[in-house]
PDB file of C-alpha atoms in Angstrom:
ATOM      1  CA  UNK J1084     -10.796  19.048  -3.685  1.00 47.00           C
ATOM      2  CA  UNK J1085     -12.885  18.450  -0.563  1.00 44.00           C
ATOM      3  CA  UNK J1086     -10.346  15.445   1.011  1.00 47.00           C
ATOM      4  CA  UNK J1087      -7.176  18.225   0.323  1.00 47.00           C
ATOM      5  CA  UNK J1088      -8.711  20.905   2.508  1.00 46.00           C
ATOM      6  CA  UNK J1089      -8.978  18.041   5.411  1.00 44.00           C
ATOM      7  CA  UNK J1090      -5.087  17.368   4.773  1.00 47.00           C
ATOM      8  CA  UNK J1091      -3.376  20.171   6.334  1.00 49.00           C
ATOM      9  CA  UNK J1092       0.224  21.127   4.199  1.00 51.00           C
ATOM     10  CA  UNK J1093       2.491  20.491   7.231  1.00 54.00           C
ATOM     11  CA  UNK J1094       0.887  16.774   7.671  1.00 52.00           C
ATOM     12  CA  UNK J1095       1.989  16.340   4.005  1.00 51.00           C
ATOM     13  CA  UNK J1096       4.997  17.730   4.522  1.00 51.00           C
ATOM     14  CA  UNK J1097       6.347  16.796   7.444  1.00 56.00           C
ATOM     15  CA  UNK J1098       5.194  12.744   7.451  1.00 61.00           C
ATOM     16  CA  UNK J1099       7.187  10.149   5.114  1.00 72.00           C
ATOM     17  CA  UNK J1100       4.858   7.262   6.318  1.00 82.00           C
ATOM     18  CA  UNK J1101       1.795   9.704   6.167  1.00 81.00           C
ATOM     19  CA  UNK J1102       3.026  10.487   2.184  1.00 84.00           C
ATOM     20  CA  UNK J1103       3.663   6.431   1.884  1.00 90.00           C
ATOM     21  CA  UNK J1104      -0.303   5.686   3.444  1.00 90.00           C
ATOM     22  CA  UNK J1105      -1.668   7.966   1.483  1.00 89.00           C
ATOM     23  CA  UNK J1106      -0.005   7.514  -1.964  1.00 92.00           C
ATOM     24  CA  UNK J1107      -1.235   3.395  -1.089  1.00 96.00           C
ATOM     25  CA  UNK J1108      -4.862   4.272  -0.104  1.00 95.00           C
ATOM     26  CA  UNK J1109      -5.109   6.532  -3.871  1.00 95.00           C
ATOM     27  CA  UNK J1110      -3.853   3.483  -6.114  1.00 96.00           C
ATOM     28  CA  UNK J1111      -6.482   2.274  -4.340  1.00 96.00           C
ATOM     29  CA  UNK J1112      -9.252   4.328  -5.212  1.00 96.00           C
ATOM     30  CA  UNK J1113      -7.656   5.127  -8.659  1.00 96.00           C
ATOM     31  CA  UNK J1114      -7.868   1.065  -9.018  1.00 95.00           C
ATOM     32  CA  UNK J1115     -12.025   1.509  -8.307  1.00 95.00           C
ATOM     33  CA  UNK J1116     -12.550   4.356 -10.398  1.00 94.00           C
ATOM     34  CA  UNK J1117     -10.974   2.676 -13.574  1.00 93.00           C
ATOM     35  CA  UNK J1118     -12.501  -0.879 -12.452  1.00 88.00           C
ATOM     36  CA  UNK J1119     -16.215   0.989 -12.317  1.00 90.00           C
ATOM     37  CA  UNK J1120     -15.472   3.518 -15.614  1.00 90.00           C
ATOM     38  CA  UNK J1121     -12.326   2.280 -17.866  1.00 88.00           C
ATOM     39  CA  UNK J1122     -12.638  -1.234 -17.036  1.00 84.00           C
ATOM     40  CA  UNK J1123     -10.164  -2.095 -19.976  1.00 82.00           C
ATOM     41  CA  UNK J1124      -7.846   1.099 -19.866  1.00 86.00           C
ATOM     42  CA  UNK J1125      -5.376  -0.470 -16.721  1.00 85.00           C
ATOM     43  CA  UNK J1126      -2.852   2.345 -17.669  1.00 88.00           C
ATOM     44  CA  UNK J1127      -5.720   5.279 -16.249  1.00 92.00           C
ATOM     45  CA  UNK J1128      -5.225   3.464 -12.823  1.00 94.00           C
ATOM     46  CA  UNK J1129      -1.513   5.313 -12.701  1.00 93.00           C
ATOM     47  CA  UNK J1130      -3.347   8.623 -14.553  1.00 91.00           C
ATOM     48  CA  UNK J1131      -6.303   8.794 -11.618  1.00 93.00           C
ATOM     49  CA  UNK J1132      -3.487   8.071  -8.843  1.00 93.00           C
ATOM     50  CA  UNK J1133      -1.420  10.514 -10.150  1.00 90.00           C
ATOM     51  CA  UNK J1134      -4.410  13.335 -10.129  1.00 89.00           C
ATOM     52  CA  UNK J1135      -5.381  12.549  -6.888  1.00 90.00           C
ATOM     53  CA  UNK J1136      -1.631  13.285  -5.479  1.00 87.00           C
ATOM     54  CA  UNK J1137      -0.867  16.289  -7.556  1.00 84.00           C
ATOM     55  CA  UNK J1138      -2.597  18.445  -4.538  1.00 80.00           C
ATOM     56  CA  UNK J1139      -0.886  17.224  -1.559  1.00 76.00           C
ATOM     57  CA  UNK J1140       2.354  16.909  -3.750  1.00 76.00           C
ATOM     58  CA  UNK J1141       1.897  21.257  -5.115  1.00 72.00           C
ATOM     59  CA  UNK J1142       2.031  22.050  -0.877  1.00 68.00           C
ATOM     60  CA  UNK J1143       5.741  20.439  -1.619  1.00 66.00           C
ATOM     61  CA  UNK J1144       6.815  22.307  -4.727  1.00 66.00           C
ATOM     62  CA  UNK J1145       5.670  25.738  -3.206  1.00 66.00           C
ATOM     63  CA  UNK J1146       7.666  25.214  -0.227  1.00 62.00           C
ATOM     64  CA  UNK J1147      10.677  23.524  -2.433  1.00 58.00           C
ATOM     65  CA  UNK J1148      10.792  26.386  -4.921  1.00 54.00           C
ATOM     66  CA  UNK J1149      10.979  28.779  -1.766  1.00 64.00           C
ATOM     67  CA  UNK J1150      13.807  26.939  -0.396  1.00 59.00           C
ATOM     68  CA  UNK J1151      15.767  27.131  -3.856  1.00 54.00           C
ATOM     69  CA  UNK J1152      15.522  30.612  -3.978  1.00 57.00           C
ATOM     70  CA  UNK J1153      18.127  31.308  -0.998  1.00 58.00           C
ATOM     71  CA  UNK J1154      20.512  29.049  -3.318  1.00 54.00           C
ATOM     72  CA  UNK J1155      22.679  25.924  -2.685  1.00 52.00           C
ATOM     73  CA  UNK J1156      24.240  26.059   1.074  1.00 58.00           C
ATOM     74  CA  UNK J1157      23.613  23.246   3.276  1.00 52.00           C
ATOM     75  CA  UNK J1158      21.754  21.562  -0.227  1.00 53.00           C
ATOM     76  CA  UNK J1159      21.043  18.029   1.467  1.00 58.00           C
ATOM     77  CA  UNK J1160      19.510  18.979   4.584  1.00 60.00           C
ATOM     78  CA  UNK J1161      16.956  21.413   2.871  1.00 59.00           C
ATOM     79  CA  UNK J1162      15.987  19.558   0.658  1.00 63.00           C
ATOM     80  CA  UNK J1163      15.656  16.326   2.747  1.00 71.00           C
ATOM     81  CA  UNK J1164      11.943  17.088   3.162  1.00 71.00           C
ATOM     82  CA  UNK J1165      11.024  16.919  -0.073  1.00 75.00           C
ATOM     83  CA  UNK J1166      13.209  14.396  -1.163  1.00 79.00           C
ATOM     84  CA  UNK J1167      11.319  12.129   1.745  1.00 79.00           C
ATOM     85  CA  UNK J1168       8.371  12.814   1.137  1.00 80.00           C
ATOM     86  CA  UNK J1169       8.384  11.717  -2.741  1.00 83.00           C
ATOM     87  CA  UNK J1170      10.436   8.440  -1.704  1.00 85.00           C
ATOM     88  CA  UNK J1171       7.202   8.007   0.637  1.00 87.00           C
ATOM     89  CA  UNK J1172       4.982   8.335  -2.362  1.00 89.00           C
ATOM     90  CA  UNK J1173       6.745   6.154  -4.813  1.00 91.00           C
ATOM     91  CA  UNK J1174       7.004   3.723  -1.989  1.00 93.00           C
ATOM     92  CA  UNK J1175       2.913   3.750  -0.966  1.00 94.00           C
ATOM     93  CA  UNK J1176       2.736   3.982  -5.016  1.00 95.00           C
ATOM     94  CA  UNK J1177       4.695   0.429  -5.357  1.00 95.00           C
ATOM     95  CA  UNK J1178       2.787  -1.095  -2.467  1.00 96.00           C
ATOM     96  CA  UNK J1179      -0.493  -0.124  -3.818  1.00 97.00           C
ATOM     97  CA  UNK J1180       0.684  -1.523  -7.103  1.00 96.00           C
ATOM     98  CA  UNK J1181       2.028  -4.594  -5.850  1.00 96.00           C
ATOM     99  CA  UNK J1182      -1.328  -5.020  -3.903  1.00 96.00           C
ATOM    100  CA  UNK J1183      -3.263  -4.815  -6.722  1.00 95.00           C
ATOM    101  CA  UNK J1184      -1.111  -7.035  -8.850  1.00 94.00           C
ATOM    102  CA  UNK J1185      -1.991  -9.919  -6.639  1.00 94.00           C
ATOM    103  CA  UNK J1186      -5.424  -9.500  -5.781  1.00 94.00           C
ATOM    104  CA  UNK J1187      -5.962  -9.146  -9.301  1.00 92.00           C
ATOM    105  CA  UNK J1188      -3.177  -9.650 -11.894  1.00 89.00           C
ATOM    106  CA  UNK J1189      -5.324  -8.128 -14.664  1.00 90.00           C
ATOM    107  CA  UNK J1190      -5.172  -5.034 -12.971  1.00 91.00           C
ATOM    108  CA  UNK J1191      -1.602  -4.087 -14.560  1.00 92.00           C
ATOM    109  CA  UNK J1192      -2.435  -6.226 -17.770  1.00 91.00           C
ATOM    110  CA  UNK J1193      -0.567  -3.347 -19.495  1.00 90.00           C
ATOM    111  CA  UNK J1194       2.906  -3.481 -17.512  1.00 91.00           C
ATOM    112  CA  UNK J1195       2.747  -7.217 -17.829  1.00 88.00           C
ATOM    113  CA  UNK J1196       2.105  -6.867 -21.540  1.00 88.00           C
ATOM    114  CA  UNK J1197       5.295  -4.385 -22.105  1.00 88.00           C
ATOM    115  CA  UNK J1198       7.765  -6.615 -20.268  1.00 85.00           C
ATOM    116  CA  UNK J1199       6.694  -9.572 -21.844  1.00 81.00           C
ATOM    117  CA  UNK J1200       7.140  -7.945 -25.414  1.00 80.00           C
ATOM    118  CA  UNK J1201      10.584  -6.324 -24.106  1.00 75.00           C
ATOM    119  CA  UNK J1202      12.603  -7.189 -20.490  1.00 69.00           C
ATOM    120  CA  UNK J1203      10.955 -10.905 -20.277  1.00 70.00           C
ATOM    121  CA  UNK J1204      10.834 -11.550 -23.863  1.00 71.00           C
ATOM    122  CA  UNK J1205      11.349 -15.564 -23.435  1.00 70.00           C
ATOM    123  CA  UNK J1206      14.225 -15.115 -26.796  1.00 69.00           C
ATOM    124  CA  UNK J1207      15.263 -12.214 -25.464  1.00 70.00           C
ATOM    125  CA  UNK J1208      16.041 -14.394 -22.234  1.00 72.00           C
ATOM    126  CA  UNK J1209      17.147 -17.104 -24.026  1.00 73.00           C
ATOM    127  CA  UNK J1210      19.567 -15.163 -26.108  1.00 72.00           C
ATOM    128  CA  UNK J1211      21.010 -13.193 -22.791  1.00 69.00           C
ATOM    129  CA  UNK J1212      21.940 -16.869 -21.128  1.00 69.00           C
ATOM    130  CA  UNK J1213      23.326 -17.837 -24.450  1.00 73.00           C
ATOM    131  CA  UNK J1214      25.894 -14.335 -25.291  1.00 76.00           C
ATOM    132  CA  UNK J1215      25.694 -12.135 -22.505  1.00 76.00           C
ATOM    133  CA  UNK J1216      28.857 -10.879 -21.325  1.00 82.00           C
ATOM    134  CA  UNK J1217      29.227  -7.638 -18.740  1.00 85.00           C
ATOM    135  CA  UNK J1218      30.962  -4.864 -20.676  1.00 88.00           C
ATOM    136  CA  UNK J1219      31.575  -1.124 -20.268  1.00 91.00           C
ATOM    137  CA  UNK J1220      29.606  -0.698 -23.469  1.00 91.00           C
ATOM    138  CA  UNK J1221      26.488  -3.039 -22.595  1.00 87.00           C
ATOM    139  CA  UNK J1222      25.711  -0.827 -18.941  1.00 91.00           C
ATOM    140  CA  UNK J1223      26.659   2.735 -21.033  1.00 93.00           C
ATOM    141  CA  UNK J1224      23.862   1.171 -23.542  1.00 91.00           C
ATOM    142  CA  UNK J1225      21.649   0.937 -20.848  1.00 90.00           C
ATOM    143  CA  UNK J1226      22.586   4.393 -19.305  1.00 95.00           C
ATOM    144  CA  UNK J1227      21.514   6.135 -22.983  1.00 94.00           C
ATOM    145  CA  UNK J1228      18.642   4.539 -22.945  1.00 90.00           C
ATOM    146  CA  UNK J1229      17.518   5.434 -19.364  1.00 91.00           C
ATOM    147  CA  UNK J1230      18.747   9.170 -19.859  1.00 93.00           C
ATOM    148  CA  UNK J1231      16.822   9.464 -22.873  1.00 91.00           C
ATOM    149  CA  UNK J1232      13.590   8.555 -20.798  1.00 86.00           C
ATOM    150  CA  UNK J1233      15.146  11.191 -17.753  1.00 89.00           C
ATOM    151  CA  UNK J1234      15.268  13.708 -20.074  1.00 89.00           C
ATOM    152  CA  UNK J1235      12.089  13.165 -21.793  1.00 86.00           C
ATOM    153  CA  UNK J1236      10.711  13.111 -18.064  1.00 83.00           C
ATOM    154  CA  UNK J1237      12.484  16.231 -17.346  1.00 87.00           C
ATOM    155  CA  UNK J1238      10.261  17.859 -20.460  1.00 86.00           C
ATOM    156  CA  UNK J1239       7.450  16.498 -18.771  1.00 82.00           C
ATOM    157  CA  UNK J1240       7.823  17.813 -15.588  1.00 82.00           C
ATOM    158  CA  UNK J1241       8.481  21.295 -16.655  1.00 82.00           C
ATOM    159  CA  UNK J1242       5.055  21.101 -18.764  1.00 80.00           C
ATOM    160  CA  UNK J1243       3.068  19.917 -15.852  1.00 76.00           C
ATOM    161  CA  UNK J1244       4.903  21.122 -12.351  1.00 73.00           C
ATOM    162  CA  UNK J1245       3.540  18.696  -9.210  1.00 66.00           C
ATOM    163  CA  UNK J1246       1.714  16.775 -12.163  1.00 71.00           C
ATOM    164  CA  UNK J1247       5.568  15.071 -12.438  1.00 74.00           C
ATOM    165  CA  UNK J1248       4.844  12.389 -10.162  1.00 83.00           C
ATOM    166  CA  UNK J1249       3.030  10.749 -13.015  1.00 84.00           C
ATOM    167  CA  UNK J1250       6.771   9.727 -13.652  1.00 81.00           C
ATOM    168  CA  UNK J1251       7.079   8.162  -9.934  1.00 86.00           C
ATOM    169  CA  UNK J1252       3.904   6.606 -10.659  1.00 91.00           C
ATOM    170  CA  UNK J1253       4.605   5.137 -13.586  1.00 89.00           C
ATOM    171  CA  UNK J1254       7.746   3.745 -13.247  1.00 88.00           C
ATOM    172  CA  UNK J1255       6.006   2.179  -9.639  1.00 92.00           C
ATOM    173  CA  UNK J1256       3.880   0.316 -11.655  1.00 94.00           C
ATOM    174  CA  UNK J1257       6.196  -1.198 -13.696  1.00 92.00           C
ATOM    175  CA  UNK J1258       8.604  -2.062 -10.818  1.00 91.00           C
ATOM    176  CA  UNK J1259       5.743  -3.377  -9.648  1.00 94.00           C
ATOM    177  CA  UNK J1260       4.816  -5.782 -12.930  1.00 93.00           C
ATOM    178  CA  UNK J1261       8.339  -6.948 -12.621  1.00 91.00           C
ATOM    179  CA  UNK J1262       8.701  -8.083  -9.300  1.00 92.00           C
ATOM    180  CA  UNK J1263       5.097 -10.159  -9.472  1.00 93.00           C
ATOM    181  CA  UNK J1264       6.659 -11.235 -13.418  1.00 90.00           C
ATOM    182  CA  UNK J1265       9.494 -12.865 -11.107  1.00 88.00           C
ATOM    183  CA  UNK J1266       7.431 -14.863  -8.663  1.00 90.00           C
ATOM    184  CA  UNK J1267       5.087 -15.974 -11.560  1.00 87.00           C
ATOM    185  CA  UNK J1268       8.415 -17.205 -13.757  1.00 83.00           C
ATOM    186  CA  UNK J1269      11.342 -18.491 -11.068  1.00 82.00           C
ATOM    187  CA  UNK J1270      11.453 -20.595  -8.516  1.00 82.00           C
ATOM    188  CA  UNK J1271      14.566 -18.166  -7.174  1.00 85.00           C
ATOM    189  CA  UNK J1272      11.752 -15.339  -7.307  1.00 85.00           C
ATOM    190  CA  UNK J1273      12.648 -14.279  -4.162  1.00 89.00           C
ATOM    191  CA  UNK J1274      16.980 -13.454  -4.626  1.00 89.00           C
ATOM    192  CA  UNK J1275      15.948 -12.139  -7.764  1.00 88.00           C
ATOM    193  CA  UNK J1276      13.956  -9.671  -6.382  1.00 90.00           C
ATOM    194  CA  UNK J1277      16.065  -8.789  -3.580  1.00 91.00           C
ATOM    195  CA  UNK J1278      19.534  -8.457  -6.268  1.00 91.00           C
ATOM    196  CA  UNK J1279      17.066  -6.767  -8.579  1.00 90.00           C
ATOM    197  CA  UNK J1280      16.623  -3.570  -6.075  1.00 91.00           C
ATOM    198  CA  UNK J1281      20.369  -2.871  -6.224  1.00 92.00           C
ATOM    199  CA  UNK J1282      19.397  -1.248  -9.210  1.00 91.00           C
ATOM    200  CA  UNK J1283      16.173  -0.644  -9.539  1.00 90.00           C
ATOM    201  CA  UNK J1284      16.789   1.686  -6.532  1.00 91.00           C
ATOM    202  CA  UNK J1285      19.146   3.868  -7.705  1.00 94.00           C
ATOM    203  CA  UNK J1286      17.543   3.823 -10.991  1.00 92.00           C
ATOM    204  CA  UNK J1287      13.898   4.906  -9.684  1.00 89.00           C
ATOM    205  CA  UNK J1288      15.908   7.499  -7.314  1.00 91.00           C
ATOM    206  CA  UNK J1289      17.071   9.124 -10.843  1.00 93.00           C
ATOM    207  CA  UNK J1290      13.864   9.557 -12.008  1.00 90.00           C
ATOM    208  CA  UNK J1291      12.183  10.825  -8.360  1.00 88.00           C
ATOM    209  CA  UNK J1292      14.957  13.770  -8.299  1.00 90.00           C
ATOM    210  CA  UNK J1293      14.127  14.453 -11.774  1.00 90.00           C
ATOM    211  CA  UNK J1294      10.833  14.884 -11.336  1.00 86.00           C
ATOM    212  CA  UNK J1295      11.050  17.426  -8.398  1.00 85.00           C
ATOM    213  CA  UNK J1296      14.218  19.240 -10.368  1.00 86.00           C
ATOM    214  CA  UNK J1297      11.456  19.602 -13.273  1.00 85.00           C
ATOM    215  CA  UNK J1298       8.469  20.705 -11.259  1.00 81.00           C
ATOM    216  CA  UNK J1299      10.214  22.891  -8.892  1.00 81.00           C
ATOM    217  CA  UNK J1300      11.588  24.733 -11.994  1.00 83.00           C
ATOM    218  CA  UNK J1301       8.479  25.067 -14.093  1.00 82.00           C
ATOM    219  CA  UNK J1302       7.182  26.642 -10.755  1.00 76.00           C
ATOM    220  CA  UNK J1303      10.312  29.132 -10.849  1.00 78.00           C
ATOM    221  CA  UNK J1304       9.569  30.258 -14.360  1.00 80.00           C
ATOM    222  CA  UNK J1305       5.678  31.219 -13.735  1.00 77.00           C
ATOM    223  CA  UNK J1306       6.865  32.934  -9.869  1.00 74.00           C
ATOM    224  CA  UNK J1307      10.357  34.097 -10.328  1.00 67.00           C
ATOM    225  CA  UNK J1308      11.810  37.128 -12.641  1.00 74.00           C
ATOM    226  CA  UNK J1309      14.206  35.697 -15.141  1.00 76.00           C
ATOM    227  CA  UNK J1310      17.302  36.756 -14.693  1.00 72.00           C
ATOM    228  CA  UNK J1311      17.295  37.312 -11.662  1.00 79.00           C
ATOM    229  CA  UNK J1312      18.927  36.385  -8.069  1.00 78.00           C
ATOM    230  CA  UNK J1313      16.175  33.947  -7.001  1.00 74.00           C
ATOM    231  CA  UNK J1314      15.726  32.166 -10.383  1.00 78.00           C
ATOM    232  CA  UNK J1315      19.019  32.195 -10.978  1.00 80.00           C
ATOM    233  CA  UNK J1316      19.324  29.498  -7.235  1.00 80.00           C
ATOM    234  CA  UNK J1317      16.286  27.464  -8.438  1.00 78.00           C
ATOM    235  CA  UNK J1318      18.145  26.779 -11.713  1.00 83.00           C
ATOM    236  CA  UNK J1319      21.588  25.676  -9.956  1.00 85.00           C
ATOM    237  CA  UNK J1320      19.281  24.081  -7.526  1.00 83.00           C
ATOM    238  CA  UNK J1321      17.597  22.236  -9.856  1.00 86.00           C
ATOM    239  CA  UNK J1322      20.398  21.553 -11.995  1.00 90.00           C
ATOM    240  CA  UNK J1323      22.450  19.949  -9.089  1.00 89.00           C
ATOM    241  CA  UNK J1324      19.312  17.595  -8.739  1.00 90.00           C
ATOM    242  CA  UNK J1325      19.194  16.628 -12.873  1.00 92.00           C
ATOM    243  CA  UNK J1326      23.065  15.894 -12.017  1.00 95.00           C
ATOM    244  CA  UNK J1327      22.512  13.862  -9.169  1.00 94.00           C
ATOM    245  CA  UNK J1328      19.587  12.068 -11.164  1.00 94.00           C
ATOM    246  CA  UNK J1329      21.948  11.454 -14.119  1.00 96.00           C
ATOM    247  CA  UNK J1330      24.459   9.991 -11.655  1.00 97.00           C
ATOM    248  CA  UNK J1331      22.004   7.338 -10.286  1.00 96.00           C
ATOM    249  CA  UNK J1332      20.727   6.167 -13.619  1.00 96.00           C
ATOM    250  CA  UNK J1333      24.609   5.891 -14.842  1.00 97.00           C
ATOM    251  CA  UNK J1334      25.273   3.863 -10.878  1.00 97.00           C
ATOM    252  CA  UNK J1335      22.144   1.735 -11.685  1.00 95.00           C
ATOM    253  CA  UNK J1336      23.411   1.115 -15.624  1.00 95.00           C
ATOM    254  CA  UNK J1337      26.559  -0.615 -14.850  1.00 95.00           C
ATOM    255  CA  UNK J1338      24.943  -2.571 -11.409  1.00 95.00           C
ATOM    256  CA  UNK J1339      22.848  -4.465 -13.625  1.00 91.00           C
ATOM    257  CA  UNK J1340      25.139  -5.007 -15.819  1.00 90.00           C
ATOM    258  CA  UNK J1341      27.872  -6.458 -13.519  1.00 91.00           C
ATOM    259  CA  UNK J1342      26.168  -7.424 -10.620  1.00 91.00           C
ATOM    260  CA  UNK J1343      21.722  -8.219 -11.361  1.00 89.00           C
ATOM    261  CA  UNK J1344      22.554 -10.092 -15.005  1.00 86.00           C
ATOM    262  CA  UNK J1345      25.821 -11.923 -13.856  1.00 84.00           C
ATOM    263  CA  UNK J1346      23.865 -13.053 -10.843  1.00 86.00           C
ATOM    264  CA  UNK J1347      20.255 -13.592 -13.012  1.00 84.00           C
ATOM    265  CA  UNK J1348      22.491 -15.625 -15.500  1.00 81.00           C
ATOM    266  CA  UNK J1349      24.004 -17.792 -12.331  1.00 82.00           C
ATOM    267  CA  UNK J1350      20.687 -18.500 -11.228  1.00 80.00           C
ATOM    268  CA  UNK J1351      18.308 -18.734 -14.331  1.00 76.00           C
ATOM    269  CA  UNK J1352      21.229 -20.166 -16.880  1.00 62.00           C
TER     270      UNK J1352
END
């Protein structure tokens, strides 16, 4: 595409708030293109955005899948650049979506729709201020849940490399939906939001490290010889990363549980 060749790979590497403008400024234009030519498809707003980053984003997995090969020493510090750069995107991502979500609430229709048949359910709410009680097996409930949607994201990510941060996207929108879902419901909007990122956080963090675990892989097994040295670092690379992910879902499962729905309960109840 014409606007990648203007984007040189070491601005796109190198620039967290670069990633984070640019991510914003294609929800934008992924907003006009779906306004103008799916005017009641809201979901192909997250579809266009994600198309429009895939580019920028392959720069990252080349580089990342490069990195892997030399295997896992000093694993943090090279990987921080990547690991920036798709907390930039998710970031811009979330802006963009919470942007849109206020100039025009229609815009995520669909997210709004899926909460309020699920999360926001008004009996659903009713019946969690009526028997909810914080238990090891109510957060490792919501852990299996969440890991079956990490691994079926991990599929995903192997089937369409850089194309992964359809995931980031996604799950943006709908963190998105939520937050605006808050400040439309509660007067407290504004606690509830803030309690709500201690794990909403974590729990998007899962799903970001999946995502580049998955597409730096699916790179590995198109470049690299199975089998051999290289691949064999990109898979204990990667797999460190699905481990980490795992982690932060499990972190995030048993924060809401004991700490966002005790103190959602408090306030709401």
């Amino acid at each position: 595409m014409v606007l990648e060749q203007f984007l040189h790979k070491r601005t796109v590497r190198r620039h967290l708030p670069f990633l984070f403008l640019l991510s914003f400024f294609f929800v934008l234009v992924a907003y006009g293109v779906q306004h103008v030519f799916f005017p009641d498809q809201t979901l192909t707003t997250v579809l266009l955005a994600t198309i429009l980053l895939v580019p920028s984003l392959h720069h990252l997995i080349i580089v990342e899948e490069t990195i892997e090969r030399s295997g896992s020493k000093h694993f943090f510090h090279k990987h921080k650049t990547i690991f920036r750069s798709y907390l930039g995107a998710f970031f811009g991502i979330l802006a963009g979506f919470l942007t849109l979500g206020i100039l025009d609430p229609a815009a995520l229709s669909y997210q709004h729709y899926q909460l309020q048949a699920s999360h926001l359910k008004p009996e659903l709410i009713t019946t969690f201020l009526a028997n909810f009680q914080p238990t090891p097996d109510a957060a490792l409930g919501l852990f299996s849940s969440n890991l079956e949607y990490l691994l079926i994201g991990l599929l995903v990510s192997l089937a369409y490399g850089a194309g992964s941060i359809f995931l980031v996207a996604y799950n943006a929108s709908f963190f998105a939906a939520f937050v605006l879902q808050l400040f439309m419901r509660f007067a407290e909007a504004k606690t509830l939001t803030i309690v709500s990122l201690s794990h909403l956080l974590p729990e998007s963090a899962g799903f970001i490290l999946t995502a580049i675990a998955g597409a730096t892989l699916s790179r590995a097994l198109i470049k690299e010889k199975w089998g051999s040295q290289p691949f064999r670092n990109v898979l204990q690379n990667c797999f460190l990363l699905l481990i980490l992910g795992i982690a932060c879902i499990l972190i995030a499962a048993f924060v809401e549980t004991y700490v966002t729905a005790a103190v959602f309960k408090q306030m709401i109840g």
